XYZ file of C-alpha atoms in Angstrom:
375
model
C -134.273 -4.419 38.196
C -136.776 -1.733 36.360
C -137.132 -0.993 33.222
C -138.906 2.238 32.154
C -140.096 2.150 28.966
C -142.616 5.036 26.765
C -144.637 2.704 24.706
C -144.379 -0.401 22.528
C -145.876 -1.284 19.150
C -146.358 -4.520 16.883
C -142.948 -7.100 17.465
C -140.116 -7.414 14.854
C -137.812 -10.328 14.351
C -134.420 -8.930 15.463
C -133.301 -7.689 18.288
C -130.793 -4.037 18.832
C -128.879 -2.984 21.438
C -130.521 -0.416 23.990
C -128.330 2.375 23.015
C -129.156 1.798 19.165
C -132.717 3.021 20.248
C -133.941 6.433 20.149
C -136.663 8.480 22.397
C -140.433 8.614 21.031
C -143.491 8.063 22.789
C -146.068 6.354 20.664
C -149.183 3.593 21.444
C -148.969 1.139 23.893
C -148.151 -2.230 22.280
C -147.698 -6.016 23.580
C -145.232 -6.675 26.352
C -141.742 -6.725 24.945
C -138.559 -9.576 25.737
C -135.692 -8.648 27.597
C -132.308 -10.776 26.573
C -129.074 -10.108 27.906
C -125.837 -11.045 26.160
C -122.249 -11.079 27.062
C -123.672 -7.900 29.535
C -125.201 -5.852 27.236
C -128.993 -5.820 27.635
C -130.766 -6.877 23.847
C -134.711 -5.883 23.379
C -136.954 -6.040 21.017
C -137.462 -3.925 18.586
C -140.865 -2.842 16.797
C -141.861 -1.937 12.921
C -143.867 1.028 13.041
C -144.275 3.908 10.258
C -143.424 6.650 13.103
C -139.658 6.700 14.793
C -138.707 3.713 16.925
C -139.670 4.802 20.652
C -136.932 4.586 23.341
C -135.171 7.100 25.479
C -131.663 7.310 25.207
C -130.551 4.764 27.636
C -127.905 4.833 30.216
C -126.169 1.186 31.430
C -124.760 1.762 35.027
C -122.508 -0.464 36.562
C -124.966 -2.186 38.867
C -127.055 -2.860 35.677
C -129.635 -0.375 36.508
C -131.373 1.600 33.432
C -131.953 5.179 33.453
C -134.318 7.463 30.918
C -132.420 10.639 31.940
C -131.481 12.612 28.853
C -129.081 14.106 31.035
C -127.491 11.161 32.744
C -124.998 10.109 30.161
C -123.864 13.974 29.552
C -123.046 13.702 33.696
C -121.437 10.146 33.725
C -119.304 11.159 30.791
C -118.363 14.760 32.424
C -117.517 12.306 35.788
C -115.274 10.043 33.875
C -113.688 12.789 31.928
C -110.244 11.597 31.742
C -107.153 13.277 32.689
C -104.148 14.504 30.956
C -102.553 12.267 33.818
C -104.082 9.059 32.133
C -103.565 10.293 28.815
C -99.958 11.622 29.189
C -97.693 9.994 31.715
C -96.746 6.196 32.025
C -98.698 4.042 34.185
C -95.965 3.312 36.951
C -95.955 7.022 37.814
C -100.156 7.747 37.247
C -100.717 6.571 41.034
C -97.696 9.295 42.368
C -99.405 11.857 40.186
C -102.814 11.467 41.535
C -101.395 11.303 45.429
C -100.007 14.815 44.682
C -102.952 15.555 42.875
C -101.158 17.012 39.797
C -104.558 16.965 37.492
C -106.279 19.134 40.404
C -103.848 22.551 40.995
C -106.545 24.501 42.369
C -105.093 23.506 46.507
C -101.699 24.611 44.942
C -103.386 28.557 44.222
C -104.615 28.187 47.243
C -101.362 28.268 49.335
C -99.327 30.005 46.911
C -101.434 33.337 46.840
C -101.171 34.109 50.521
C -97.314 34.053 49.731
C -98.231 36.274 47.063
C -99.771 38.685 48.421
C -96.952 38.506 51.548
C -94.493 39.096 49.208
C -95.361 41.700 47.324
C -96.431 43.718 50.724
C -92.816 43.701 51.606
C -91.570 45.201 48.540
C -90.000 48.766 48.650
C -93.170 51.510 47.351
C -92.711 52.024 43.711
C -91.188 48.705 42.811
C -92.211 45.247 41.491
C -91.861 42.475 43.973
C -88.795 40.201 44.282
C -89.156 37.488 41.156
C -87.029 34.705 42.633
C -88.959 34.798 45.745
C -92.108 34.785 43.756
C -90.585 31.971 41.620
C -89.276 29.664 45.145
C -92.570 30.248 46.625
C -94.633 28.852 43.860
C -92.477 25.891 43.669
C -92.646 25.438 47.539
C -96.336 25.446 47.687
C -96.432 23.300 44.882
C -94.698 20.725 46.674
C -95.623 21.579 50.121
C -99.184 20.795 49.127
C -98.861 17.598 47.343
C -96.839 16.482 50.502
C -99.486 17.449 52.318
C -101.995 15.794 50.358
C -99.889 12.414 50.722
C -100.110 13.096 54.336
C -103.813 13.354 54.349
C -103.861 9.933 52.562
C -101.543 7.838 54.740
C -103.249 8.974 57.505
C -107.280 9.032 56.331
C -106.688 5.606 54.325
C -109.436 3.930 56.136
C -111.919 6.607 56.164
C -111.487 7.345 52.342
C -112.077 4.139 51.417
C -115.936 4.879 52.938
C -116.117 8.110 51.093
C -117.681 8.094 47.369
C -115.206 10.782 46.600
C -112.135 9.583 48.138
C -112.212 5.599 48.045
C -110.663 5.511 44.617
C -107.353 7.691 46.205
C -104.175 5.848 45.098
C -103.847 4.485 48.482
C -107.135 4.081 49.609
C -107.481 2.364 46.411
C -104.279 0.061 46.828
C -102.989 1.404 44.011
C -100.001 2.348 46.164
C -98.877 0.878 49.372
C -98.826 2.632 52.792
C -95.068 2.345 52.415
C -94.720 3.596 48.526
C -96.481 6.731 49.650
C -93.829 6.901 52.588
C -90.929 7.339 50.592
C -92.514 9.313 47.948
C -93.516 12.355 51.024
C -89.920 11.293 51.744
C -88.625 12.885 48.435
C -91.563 15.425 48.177
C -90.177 16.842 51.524
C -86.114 16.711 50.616
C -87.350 18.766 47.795
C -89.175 21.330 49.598
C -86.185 21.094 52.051
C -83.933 22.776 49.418
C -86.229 25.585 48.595
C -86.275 26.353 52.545
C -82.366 26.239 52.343
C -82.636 29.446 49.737
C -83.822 31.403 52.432
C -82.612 33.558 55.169
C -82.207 32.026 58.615
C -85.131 33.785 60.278
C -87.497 32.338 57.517
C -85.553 28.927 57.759
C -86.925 28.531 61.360
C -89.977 29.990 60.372
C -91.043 27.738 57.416
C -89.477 24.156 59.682
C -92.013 25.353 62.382
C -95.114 25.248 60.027
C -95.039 21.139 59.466
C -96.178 20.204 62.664
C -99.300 22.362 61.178
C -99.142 20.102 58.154
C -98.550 16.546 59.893
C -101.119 17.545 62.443
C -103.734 18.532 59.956
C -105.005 15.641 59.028
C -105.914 14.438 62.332
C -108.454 17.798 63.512
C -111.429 15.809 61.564
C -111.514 13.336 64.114
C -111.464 15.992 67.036
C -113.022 19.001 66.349
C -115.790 20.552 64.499
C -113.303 22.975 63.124
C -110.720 21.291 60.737
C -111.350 23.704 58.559
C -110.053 27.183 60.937
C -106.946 24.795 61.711
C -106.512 24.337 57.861
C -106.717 28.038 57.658
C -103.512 28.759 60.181
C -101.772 26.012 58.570
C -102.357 26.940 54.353
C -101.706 30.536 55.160
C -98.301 30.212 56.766
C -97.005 32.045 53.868
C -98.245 34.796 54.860
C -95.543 35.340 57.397
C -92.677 33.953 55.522
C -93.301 35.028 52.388
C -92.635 38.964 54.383
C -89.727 37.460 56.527
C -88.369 36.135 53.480
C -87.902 39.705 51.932
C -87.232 41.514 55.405
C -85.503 38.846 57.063
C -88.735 39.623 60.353
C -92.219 40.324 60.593
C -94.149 43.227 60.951
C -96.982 42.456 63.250
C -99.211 45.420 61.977
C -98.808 44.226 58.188
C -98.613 40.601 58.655
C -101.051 39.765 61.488
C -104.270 41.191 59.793
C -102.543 39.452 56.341
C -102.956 35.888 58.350
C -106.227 35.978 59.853
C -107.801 37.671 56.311
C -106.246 34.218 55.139
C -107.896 31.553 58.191
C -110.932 33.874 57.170
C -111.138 32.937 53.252
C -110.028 29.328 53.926
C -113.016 28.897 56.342
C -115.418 30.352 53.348
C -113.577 28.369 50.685
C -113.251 25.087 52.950
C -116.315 24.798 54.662
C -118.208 25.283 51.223
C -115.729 22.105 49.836
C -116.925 20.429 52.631
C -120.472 20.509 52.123
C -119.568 17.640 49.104
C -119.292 15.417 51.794
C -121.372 15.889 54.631
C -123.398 12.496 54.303
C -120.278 10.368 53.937
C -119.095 11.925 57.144
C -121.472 11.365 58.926
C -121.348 7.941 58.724
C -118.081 7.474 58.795
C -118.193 9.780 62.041
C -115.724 12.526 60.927
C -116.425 16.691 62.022
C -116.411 19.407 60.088
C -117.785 23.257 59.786
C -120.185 22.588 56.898
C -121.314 19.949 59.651
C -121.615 22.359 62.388
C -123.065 25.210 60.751
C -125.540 23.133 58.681
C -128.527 25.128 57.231
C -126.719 28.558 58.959
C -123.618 27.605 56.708
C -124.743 31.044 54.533
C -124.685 33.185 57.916
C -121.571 32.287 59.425
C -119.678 32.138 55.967
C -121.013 35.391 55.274
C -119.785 36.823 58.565
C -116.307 35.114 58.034
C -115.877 36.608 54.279
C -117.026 40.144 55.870
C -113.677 39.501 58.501
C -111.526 38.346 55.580
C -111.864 41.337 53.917
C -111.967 43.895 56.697
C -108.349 42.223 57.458
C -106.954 42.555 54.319
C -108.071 46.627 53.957
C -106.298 47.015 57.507
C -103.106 44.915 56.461
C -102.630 47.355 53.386
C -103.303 50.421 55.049
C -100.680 49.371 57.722
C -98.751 48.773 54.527
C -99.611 52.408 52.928
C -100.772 50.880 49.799
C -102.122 53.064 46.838
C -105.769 53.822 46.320
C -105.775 51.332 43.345
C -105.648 48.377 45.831
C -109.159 49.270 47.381
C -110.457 49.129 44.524
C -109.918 45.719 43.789
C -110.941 45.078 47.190
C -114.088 46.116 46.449
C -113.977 43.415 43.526
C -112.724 40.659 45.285
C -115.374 41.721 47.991
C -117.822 40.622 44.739
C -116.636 37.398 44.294
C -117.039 36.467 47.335
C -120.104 37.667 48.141
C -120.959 35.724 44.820
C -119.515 32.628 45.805
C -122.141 32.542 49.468
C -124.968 34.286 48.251
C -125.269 31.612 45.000
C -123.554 28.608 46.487
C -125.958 25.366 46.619
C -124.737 23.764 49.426
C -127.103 20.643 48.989
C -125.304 20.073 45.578
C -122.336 18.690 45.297
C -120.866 20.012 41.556
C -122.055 23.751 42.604
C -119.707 23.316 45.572
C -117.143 22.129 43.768
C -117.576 25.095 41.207
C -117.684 27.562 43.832
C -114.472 26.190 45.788
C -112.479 26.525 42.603
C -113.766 30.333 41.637
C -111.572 30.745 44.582
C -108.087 31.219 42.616
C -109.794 34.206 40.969
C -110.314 35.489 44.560
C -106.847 35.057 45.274
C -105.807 37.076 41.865
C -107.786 39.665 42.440
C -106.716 40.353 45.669
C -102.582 40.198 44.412
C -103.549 42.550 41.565
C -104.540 45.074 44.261
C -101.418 44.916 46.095
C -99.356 44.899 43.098
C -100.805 47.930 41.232
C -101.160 49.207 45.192
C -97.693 48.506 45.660
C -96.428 50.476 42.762
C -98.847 53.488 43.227
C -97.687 53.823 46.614
């Protein structure tokens, strides 16, 4: 074990804790002791007439010392704790966590193709339907944190290789393969009587999208491109959300609608991915921010350049108003943002950027709403 220390001067008679001690460099005194007590580390202190001369000191787990300023700022933003921790009692904490309640940003991310989809089908001039808006964002906010149970029964071994997944509720044995069984069991009866508020055509059309969602999970192992599979299954509501209001779909609106959506997930997605590219290669999972590697920039760029070309075709198809190019244009800003300033050897930076994505998605249903109603 290391310890980096600035300087030393003449030996007092007491000893302080490490994190008592403050940063100064000053002469170079004797070699000081090193005690350790009940795991905290103890050192000498020294009398001098200048400030006493350590760096703020960070402990880790594996009792190794750091002189990073920075490093406790990080640790504490990493172990920031949750309203989840702070406001719901233990025996439900692990549930919470497998939906991923503290973390809504995957539930923006299937609710806004719905969105949009929904308020493409409404008649020119008018707002779009409420309820439906209202059913959808309680569908996707179950449909994803069954999905995200899914992904955990099913990766449990890998996560528990994966810095950022091992401490899952189930990788973690928090829960039991069979807890999280009955809990997609109830997540899924729930989403079942959302799908029963619909018309038949969308019935049929929303039952057909979970062998997407069961199937998901399983692409990692066999392809490089989990993340264009994601996109056709988180962007289902593109199609039902318009079947929903016109009981069929309109190929000319809706097609372009769907592949603008596989488009932005494969920006959004492969960026997430890049958090865990080591892990996964070691564990021997595939990915796109694996198989584009340092050309990630080029092929993102050319899939945000589709995304947006489809969406400007689906809303001329759907005669919308001026207004909605307009904040095309802006959404074509953010994501140009997002690649052109992504770090995709830092993990945090991808995380930022992947979240900035809900903004995307609110952009882009502000143009089709004003768009609608100017049409």
């Amino acid at each position: 074990m290391a310890l980096l220390l600035r300087g030393f001067c003449k030996p007092c008679r007491y000893l302080q804790p490490l994190h008592q001690h403050i940063s100064q460099s000053i002469s170079p005194p004797p070699k000081p002791s090193l005690h350790r007590q009940n795991h905290e580390f103890y050192i000498t202190s020294f009398d001098t007439s200048k400030l006493k001369y350590f760096n703020l000191i960070r402990l880790s787990q594996s009792y190794g010392i750091s002189t990073s300023s920075s490093s406790l700022r990080d640790d504490e933003k990493e172990k920031k704790i949750s309203w989840i921790e702070l406001y719901l009692p233990e025996k439900i904490r692990p549930y919470a966590h497998l939906a991923r309640l503290d973390k809504p940003i995957g539930t923006w991310l299937l609710a806004w193709p719905c969105m949009w989809s929904i308020t493409l089908a409404a008649s020119p001039g008018h707002l779009p339907d409420m309820k439906m808006l209202t059913l959808f964002g309680c569908g996707a906010f179950l449909l994803r944190g069954a999905g995200c149970t899914i992904n955990d029964l099913l990766d449990r071994d890998i996560d528990t290789k994966v810095e950022r997944t091992k401490s899952r509720p189930i990788a973690s044995g928090a829960l039991t393969p069979f807890q999280g069984v009955g809990f997609l069991g109830i997540q899924l009866l729930l989403g079942l009587g959302i799908l029963l508020q619909l018309n038949n055509y969308s019935r049929i059309l929303g039952a057909s999208s979970l062998l997407l969602v069961f199937s998901y999970p399983l692409m990692k192992r066999i392809t490089f491109w989990p993340q264009a599979y994601l996109g056709l299954t988180f962007n289902w509501g593109a199609l039902l959300g318009w079947s929903a209001i016109r009981g069929s779909l309109d190929p000319h609106v809706v097609l372009p609608l769907y592949l603008s959506g596989v488009c932005w997930t494969l920006v959004y997605d492969t960026i997430y991915a890049h958090q865990d590219k080591e892990d996964d290669k070691i564990v021997g999972v595939k990915s796109t921010a694996l198989r584009f590697g340092d050309a990630t920039k080029k092929w993102v760029t050319g899939f945000g350049i589709l995304c947006i070309s489809s969406l400007a075709l689906s809303g001329y198809n759907a005669h919308l108003g001026w207004v909605y190019y307009v904040f095309l244009t802006g959404a074509s800003g953010q994501l140009a943002w997002q690649i052109w300033t992504v770090d995709i050897s830092s993990g945090p930076d991808c995380s930022r950027k992947f979240v900035s994505n809900k903004w995307f998605g609110a952009i882009v249903f502000g143009g089709i709403l004003l768009g609608r109603l100017s049409s």
